[in-house]
Short mmCIF file of C-alpha atoms in Angstrom, two decimals:
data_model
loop_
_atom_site.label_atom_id
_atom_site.label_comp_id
_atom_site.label_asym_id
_atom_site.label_seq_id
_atom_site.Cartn_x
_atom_site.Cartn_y
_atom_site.Cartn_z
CA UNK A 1 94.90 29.33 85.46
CA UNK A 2 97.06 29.02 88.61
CA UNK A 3 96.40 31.23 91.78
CA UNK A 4 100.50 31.46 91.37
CA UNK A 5 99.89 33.23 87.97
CA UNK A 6 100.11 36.94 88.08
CA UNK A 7 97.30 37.70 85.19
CA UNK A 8 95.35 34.83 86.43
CA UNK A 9 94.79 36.97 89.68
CA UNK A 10 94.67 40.12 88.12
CA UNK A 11 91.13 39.13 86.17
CA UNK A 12 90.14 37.43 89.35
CA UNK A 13 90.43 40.48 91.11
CA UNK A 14 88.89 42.33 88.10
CA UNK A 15 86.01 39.98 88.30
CA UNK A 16 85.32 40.17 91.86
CA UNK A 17 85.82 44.01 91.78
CA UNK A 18 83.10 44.73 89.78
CA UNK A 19 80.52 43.48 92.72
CA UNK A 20 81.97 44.32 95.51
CA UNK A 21 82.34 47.93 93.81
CA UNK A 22 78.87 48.33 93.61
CA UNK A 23 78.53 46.92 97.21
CA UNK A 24 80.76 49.63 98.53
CA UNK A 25 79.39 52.23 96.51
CA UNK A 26 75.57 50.75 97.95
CA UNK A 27 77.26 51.34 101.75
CA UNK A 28 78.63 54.41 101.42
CA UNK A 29 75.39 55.60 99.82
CA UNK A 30 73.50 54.13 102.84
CA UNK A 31 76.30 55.64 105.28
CA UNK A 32 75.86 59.25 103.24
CA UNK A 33 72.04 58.58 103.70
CA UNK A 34 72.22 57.32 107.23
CA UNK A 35 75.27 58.88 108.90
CA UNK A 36 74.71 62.56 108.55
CA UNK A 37 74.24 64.18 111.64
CA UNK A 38 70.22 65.76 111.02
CA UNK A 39 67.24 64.26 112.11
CA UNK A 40 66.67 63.19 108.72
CA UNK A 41 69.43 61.25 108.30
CA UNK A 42 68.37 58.78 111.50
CA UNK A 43 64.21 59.59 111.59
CA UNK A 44 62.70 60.34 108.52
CA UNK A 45 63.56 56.43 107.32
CA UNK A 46 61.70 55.09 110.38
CA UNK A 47 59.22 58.26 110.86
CA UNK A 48 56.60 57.28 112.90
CA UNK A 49 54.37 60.30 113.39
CA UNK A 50 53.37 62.81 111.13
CA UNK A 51 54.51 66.19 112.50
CA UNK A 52 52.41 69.42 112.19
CA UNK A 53 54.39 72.23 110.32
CA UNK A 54 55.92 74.66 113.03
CA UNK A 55 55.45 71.57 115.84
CA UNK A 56 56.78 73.76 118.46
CA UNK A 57 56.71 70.71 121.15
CA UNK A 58 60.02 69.08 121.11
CA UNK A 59 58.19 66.18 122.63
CA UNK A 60 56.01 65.94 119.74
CA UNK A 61 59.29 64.88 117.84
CA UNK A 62 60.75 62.14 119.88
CA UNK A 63 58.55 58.89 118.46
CA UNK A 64 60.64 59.79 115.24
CA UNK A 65 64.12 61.43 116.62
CA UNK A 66 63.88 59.41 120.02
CA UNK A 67 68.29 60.12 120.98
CA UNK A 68 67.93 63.34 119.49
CA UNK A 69 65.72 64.84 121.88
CA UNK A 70 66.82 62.20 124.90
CA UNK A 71 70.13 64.61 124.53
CA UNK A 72 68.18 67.46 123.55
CA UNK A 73 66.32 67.38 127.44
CA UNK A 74 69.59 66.96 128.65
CA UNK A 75 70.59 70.63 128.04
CA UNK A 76 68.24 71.24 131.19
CA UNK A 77 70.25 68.70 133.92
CA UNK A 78 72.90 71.51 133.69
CA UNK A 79 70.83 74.38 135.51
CA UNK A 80 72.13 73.66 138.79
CA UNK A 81 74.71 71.40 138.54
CA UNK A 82 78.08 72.82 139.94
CA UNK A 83 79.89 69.45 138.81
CA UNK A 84 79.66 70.67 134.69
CA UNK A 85 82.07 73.41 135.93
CA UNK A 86 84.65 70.54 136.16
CA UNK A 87 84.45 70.51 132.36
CA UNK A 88 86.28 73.80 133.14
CA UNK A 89 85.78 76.82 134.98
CA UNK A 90 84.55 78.78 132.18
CA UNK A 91 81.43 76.83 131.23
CA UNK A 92 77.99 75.55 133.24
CA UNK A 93 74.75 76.96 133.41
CA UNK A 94 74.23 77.18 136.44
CA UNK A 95 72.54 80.68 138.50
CA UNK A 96 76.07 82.71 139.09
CA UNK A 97 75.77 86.24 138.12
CA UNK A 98 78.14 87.35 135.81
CA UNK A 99 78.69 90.90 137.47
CA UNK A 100 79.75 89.42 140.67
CA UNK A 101 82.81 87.87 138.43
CA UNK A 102 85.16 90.74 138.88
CA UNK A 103 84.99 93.77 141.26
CA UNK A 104 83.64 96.73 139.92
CA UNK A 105 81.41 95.26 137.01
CA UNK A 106 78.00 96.50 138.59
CA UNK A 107 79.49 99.86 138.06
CA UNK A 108 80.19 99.53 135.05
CA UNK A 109 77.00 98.36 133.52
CA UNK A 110 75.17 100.80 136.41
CA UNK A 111 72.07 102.75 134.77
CA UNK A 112 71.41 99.92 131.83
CA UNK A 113 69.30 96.67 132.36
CA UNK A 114 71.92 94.08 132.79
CA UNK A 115 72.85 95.47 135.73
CA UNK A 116 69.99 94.39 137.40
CA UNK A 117 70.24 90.90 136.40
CA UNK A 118 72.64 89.26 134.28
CA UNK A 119 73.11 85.64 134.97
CA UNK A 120 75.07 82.45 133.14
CA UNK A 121 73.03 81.16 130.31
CA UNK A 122 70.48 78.43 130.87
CA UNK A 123 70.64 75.31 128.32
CA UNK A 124 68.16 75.40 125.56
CA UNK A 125 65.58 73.21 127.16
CA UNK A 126 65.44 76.20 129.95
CA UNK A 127 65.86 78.64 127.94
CA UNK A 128 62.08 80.58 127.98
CA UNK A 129 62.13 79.95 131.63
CA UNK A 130 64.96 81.63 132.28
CA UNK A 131 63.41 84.64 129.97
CA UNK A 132 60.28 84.63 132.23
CA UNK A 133 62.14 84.21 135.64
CA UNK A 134 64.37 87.14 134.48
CA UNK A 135 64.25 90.29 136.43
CA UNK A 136 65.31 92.37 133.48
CA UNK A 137 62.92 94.65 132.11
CA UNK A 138 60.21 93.28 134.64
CA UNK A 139 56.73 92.15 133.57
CA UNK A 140 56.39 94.45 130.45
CA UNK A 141 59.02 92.30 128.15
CA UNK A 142 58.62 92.81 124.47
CA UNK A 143 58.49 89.76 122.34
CA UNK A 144 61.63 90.67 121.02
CA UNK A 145 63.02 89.16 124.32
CA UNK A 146 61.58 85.70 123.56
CA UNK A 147 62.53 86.11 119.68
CA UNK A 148 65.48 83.54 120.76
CA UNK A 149 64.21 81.55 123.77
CA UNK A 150 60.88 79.81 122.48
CA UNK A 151 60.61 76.81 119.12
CA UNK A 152 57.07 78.87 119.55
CA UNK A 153 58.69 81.80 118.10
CA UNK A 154 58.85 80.10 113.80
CA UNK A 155 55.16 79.37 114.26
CA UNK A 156 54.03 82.67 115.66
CA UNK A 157 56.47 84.60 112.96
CA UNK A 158 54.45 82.42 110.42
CA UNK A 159 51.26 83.42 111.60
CA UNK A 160 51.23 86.80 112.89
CA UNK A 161 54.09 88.32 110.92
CA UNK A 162 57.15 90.17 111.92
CA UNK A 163 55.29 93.33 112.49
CA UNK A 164 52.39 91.99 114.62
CA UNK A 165 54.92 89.74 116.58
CA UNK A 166 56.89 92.79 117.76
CA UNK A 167 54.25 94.45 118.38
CA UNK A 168 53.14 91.38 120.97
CA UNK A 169 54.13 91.52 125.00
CA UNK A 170 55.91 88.32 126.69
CA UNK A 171 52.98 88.02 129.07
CA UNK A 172 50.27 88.38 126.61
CA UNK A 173 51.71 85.64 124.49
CA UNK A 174 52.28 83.21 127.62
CA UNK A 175 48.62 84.10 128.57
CA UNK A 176 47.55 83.17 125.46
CA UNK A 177 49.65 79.97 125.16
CA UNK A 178 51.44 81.13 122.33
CA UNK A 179 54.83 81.44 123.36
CA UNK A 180 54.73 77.72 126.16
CA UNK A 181 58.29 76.19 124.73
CA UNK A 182 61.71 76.39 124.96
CA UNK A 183 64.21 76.60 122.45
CA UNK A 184 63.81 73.01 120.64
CA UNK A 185 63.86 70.99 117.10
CA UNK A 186 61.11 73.60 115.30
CA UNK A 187 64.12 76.43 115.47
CA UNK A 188 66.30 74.50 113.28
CA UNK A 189 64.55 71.39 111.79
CA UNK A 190 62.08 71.79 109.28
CA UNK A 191 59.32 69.51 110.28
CA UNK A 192 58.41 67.77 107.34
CA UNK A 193 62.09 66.27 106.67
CA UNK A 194 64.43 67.02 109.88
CA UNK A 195 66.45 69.18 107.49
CA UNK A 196 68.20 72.06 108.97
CA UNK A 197 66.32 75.78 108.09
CA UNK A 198 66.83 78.75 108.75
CA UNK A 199 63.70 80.37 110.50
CA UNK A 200 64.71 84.04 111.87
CA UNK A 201 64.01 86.22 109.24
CA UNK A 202 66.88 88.82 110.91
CA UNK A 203 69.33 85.73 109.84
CA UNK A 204 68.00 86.12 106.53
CA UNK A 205 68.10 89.53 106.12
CA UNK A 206 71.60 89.87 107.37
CA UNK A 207 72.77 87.41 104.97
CA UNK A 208 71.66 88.71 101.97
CA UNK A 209 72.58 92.34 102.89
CA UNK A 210 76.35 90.84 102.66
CA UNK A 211 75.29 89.05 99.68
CA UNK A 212 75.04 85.86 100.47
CA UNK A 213 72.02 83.41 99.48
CA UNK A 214 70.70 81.42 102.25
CA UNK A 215 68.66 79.70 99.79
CA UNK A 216 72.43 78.38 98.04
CA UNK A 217 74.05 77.19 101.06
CA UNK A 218 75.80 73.76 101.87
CA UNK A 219 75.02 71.88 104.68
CA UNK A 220 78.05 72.85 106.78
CA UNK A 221 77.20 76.61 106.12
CA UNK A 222 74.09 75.61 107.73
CA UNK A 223 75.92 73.90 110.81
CA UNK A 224 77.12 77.51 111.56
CA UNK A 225 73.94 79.62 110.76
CA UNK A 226 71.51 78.07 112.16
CA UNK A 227 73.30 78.90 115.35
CA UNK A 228 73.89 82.52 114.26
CA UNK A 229 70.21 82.56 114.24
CA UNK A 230 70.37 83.56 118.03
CA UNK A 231 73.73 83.62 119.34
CA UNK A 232 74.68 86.87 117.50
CA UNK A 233 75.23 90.64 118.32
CA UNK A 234 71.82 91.96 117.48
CA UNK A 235 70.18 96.03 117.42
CA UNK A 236 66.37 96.45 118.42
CA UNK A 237 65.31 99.04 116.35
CA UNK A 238 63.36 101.88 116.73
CA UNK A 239 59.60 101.63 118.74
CA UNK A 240 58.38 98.22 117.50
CA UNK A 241 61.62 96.86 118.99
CA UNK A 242 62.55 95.03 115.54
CA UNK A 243 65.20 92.69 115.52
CA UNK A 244 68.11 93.46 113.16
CA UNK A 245 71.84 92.24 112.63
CA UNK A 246 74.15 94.65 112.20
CA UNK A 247 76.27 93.01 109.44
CA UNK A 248 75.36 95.89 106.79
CA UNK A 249 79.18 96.52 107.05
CA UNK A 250 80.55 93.39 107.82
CA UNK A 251 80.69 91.25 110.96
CA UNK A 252 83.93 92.39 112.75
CA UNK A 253 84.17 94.48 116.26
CA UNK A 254 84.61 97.76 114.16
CA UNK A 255 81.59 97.05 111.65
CA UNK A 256 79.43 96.23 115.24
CA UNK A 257 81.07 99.30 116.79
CA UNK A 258 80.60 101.40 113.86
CA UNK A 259 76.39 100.20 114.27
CA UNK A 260 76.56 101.03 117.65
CA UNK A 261 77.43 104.98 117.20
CA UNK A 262 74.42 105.16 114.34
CA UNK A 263 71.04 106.40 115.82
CA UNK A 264 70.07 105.71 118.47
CA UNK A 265 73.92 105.53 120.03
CA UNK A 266 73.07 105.03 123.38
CA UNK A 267 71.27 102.42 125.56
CA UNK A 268 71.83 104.01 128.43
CA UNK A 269 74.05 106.33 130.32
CA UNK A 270 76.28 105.56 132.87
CA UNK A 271 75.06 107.47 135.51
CA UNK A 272 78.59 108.92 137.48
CA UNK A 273 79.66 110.33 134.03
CA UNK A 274 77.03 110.54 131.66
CA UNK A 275 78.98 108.23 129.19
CA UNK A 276 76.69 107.20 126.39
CA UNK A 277 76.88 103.52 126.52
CA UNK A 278 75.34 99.92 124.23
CA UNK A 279 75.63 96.62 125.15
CA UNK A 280 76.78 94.02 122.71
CA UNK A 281 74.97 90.98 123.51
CA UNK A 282 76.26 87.59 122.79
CA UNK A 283 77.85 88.05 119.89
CA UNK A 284 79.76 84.46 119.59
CA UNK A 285 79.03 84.25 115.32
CA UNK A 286 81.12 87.10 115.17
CA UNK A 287 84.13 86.12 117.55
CA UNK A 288 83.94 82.56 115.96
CA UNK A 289 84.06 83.93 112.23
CA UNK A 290 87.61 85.80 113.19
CA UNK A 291 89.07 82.60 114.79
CA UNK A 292 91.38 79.88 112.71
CA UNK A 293 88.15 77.68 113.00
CA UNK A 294 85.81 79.54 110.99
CA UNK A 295 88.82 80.11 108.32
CA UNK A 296 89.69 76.36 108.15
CA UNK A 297 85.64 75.35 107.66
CA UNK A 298 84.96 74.31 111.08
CA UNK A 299 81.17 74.64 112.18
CA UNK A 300 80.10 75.48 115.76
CA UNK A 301 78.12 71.76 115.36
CA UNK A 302 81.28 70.44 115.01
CA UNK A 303 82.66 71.17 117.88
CA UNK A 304 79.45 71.97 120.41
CA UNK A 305 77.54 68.88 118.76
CA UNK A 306 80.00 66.35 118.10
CA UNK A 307 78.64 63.65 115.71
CA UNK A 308 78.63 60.35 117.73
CA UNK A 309 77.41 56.46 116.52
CA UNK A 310 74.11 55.07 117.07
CA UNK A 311 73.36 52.44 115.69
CA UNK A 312 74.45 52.29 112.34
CA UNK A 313 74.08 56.24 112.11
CA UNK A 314 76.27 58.95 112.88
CA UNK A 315 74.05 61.77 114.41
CA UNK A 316 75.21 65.34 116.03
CA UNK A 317 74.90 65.08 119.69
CA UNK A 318 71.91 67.58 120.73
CA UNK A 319 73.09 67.95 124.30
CA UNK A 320 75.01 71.15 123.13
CA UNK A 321 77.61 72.14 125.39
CA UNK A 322 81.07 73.27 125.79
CA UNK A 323 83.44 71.10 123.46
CA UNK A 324 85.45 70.13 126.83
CA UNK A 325 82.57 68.25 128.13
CA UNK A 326 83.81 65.32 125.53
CA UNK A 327 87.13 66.73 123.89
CA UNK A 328 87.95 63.29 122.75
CA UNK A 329 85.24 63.84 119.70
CA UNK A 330 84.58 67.51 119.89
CA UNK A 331 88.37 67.85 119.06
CA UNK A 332 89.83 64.72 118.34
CA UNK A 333 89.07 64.25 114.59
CA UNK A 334 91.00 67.00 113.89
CA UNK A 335 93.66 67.12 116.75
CA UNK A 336 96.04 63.96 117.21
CA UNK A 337 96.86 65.36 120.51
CA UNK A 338 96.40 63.74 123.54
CA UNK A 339 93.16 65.06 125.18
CA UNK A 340 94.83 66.41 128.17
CA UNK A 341 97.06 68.48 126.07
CA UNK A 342 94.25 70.00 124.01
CA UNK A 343 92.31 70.64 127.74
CA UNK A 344 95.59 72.80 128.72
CA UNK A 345 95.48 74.79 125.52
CA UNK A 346 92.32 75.73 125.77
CA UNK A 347 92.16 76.94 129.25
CA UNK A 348 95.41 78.83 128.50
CA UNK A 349 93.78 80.65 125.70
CA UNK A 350 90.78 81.33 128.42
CA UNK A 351 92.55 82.34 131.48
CA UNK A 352 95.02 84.68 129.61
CA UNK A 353 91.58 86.32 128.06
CA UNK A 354 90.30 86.47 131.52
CA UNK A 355 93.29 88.20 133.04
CA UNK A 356 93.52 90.74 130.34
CA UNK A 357 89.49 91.23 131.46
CA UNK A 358 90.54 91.78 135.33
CA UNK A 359 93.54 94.20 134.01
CA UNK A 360 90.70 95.90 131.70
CA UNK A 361 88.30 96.24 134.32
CA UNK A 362 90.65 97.77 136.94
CA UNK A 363 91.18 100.32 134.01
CA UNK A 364 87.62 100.91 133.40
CA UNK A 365 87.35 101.61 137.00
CA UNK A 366 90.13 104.03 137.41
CA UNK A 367 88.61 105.79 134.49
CA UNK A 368 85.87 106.58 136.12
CA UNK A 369 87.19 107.35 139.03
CA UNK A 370 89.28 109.96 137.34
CA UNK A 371 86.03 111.22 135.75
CA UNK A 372 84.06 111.29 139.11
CA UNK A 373 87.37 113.28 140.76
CA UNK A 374 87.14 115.59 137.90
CA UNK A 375 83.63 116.57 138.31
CA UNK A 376 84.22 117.32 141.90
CA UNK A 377 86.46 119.84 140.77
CA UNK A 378 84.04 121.69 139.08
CA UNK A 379 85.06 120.15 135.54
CA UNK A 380 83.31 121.73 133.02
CA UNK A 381 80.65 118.86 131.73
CA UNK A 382 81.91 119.73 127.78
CA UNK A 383 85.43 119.36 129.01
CA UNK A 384 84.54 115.62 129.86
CA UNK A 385 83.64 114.87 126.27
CA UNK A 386 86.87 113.74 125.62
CA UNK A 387 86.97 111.20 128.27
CA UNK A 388 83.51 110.09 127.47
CA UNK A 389 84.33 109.34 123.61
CA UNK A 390 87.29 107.17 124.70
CA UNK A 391 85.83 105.42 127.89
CA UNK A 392 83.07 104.30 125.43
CA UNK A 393 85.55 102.66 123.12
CA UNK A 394 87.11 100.84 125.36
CA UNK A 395 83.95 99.89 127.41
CA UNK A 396 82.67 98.34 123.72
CA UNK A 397 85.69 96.54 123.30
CA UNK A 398 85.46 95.08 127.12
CA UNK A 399 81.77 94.08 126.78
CA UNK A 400 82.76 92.17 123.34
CA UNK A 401 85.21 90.32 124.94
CA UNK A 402 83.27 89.58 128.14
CA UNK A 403 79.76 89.00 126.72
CA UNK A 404 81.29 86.64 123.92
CA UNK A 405 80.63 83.04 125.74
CA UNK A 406 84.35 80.83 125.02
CA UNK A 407 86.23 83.05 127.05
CA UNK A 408 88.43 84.19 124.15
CA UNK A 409 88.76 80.51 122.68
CA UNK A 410 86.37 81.53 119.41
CA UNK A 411 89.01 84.00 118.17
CA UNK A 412 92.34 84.43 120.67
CA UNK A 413 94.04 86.21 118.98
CA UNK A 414 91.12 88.77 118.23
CA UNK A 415 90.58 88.95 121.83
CA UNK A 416 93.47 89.83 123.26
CA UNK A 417 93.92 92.30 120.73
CA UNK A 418 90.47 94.10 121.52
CA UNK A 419 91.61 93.71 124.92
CA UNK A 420 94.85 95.40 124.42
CA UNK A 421 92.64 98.27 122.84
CA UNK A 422 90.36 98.54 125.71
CA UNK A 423 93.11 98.37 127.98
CA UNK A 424 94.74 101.65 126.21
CA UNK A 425 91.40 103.33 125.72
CA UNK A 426 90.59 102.76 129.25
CA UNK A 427 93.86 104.28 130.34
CA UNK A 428 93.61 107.08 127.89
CA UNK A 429 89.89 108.05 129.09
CA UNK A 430 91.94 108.52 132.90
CA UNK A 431 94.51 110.97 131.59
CA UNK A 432 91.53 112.88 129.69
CA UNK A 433 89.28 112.68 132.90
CA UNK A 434 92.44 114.39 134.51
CA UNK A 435 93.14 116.67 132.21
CA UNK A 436 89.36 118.13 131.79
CA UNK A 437 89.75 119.48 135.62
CA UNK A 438 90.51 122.92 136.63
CA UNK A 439 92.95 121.46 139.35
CA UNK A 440 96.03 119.51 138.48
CA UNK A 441 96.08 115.79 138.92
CA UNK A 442 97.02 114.76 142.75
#
């Protein structure tokens, strides 16, 4: 057989294919094994302590996921530091308070708690800090607050149950030493394995009211809920305060709006115009599930925790932050385009969405200045009803926009069209505020 002879080399190569397909099949077993981005696929091979079901500490897991939570304690270098705004000027942690970011805001929220304190979000490893530094609601905090701001929070679920958890104070629990972490591996890691779970039973709930089985759902489902866990629009209902998702309809602005104007419909009032208003607080699952990412199968992991090498494992990288901190693998196994290029198109999508908030905002304000004017007048207060139906629409569709955290970049073209509704609404509300007096507009 000559090296020259075509079938002589074809049963060579059949020969030598046989082995070195079972090699490759052996390493991309061991890369499948090794390179997924959970604990498990990097610690539970080397695990060198046993961890306690519920281990709230994130400390307690570093002998066995030692770069996980190295990157994990880096979410708290951010608190202060100006310098992560050069990421863009959308993102950082830092202490600015987001009222002071247009003219008028204060007013806006006036008579409901955020506008006493509303400040940029802390990173995780702050997170129940922040909570107990907060000046909202003062001393007398339900647990509810730290439902999403302590790994503490699975364990004491466990234990107590919902019921007798809601029932709980912030300050007892601290007291107590029950509630002495920040957000960390317990609220999405299952101890035993460093698989991702699902540990907020409000998450759960939610999901099957739509239909859907947590219990049946793929790992990169899991990249995305385990996130909605906490960075959702949520409702506290009725005296225990219980925490509830209000997806019964469906997860777009009008299924949140439509929760909103159920019982109770009001927060608070706003206090120039006794406009029934409710905050919609973070709700960046739902923003991100009408943007071309959720539709094409993108999870927030993907692009806030950007798998990375060590070693000879690819793992997610735990200090979760905005995707323009490290574009280059946050976006570039998906986008060929040079970084700078996907930079620009993502702060175009955010300062567009931010100058349709200014324009919004001016609106909001003119609305109530209209209402004020009309009261003055001696406007009958039924005669305001009007304005007050359509100043709360567009107020909803503002705060949505605003309280969302990528600026508009989770869904574009949903924001700007919310926008363009609370624009109208807002400008609507005027001409009814002017309309309800006995005195013809000036």
């Amino acid at each position: 057989m000559s090296w020259l002879d075509p079938s002589g080399n074809r049963r060579l190569l059949a020969l030598a294919a046989a082995p070195l397909g079972a090699l490759a099949a052996a390493l991309v077993a061991l890369l499948a094994a090794r390179g997924g981005e959970s604990p498990a696929a990097s610690g539970a091979a080397r695990r060198v302590v046993e961890l306690a079901d519920f281990e709230a500490d994130s400390e307690a897991w570093r002998p066995n996921y030692p770069e996980h939570v190295a990157a994990w304690r880096r979410t708290a270098d951010t608190a202060d530091r100006e310098d992560d705004r050069t990421h863009g000027p959308f993102t950082g942690s830092a202490r600015r308070p987001r009222l002071a970011e247009f003219p008028g805001l204060a007013r806006l929220y006036a008579g409901g708690p955020f506008a006493d304190a509303w400040e940029e979000e802390a990173g995780h490893a702050l997170a129940l800090q922040r909570l107990v530094d907060s000046r909202r609601l003062g001393a007398d905090k339900p647990a509810a607050c730290a439902a999403c701001k302590s790994s503490d929070v699975p364990r004491l679920l466990h234990r107590l149950g919902p019921e007798a958890f809601y029932a709980a104070r912030v300050a007892d629990l601290r007291t107590a030493r029950d509630l002495a972490h920040p957000v960390g591996c317990a609220d999405c890691h299952d101890a035993a394995t460093g698989d991702l779970v699902l540990t907020r039973p409000w998450l759960l709930d939610a999901l099957r009211a739509r239909g859907l089985d947590p219990a049946g759902a793929d790992r990169q489902q899991l990249r995305s809920w385990v996130c909605a866990q906490c960075h959702s629009e949520y409702r506290l209902r009725g005296v225990e305060k219980t925490i509830e998702l209000p997806w019964g309809g469906g997860q777009r602005f009008e299924d949140l709006e439509a929760a909103c104007d159920t019982e109770p419909n009001a927060e608070w009032q706003q206090p120039e115009t006794e406009t029934p208003l409710a905050k919609l607080d973070h709700p960046d699952f739902e923003a991100w599930s009408a943007g071309i990412h959720a539709a094409a199968g993108v999870a927030c992991a993907d692009c806030h925790m950007p798998r990375r090498r060590h070693g000879a494992a690819r793992i997610s990288e735990h200090e979760i932050r905005s995707p323009l901190a490290d574009p280059e693998r946050a976006c570039g196994p998906c986008h060929e385009q040079p970084v700078e290029d996907l930079r620009a198109a993502v702060l175009e999508t955010q300062q567009r969405t931010t100058a349709l908030l200014a324009r919004t905002a001016r609106a909001l304000d003119d609305a109530l200045d209209a209402a004020v004017a009309a009261r003055r007048r001696g406007a009958p207060d039924a005669a305001l009803d009007g304005f007050r139906r359509l100043f709360r629409r567009a107020f909803l569709r503002w705060d949505f926009a605003f309280s969302e955290n990528s600026r508009g970049f989770h869904a574009p073209q949903e924001s700007v069209r919310l926008l363009a509704e609370a624009l109208d609404f807002a400008r609507q509300a005027e001409l009814a505020a002017w309309a309800a007096g006995p005195a013809a507009r000036p």
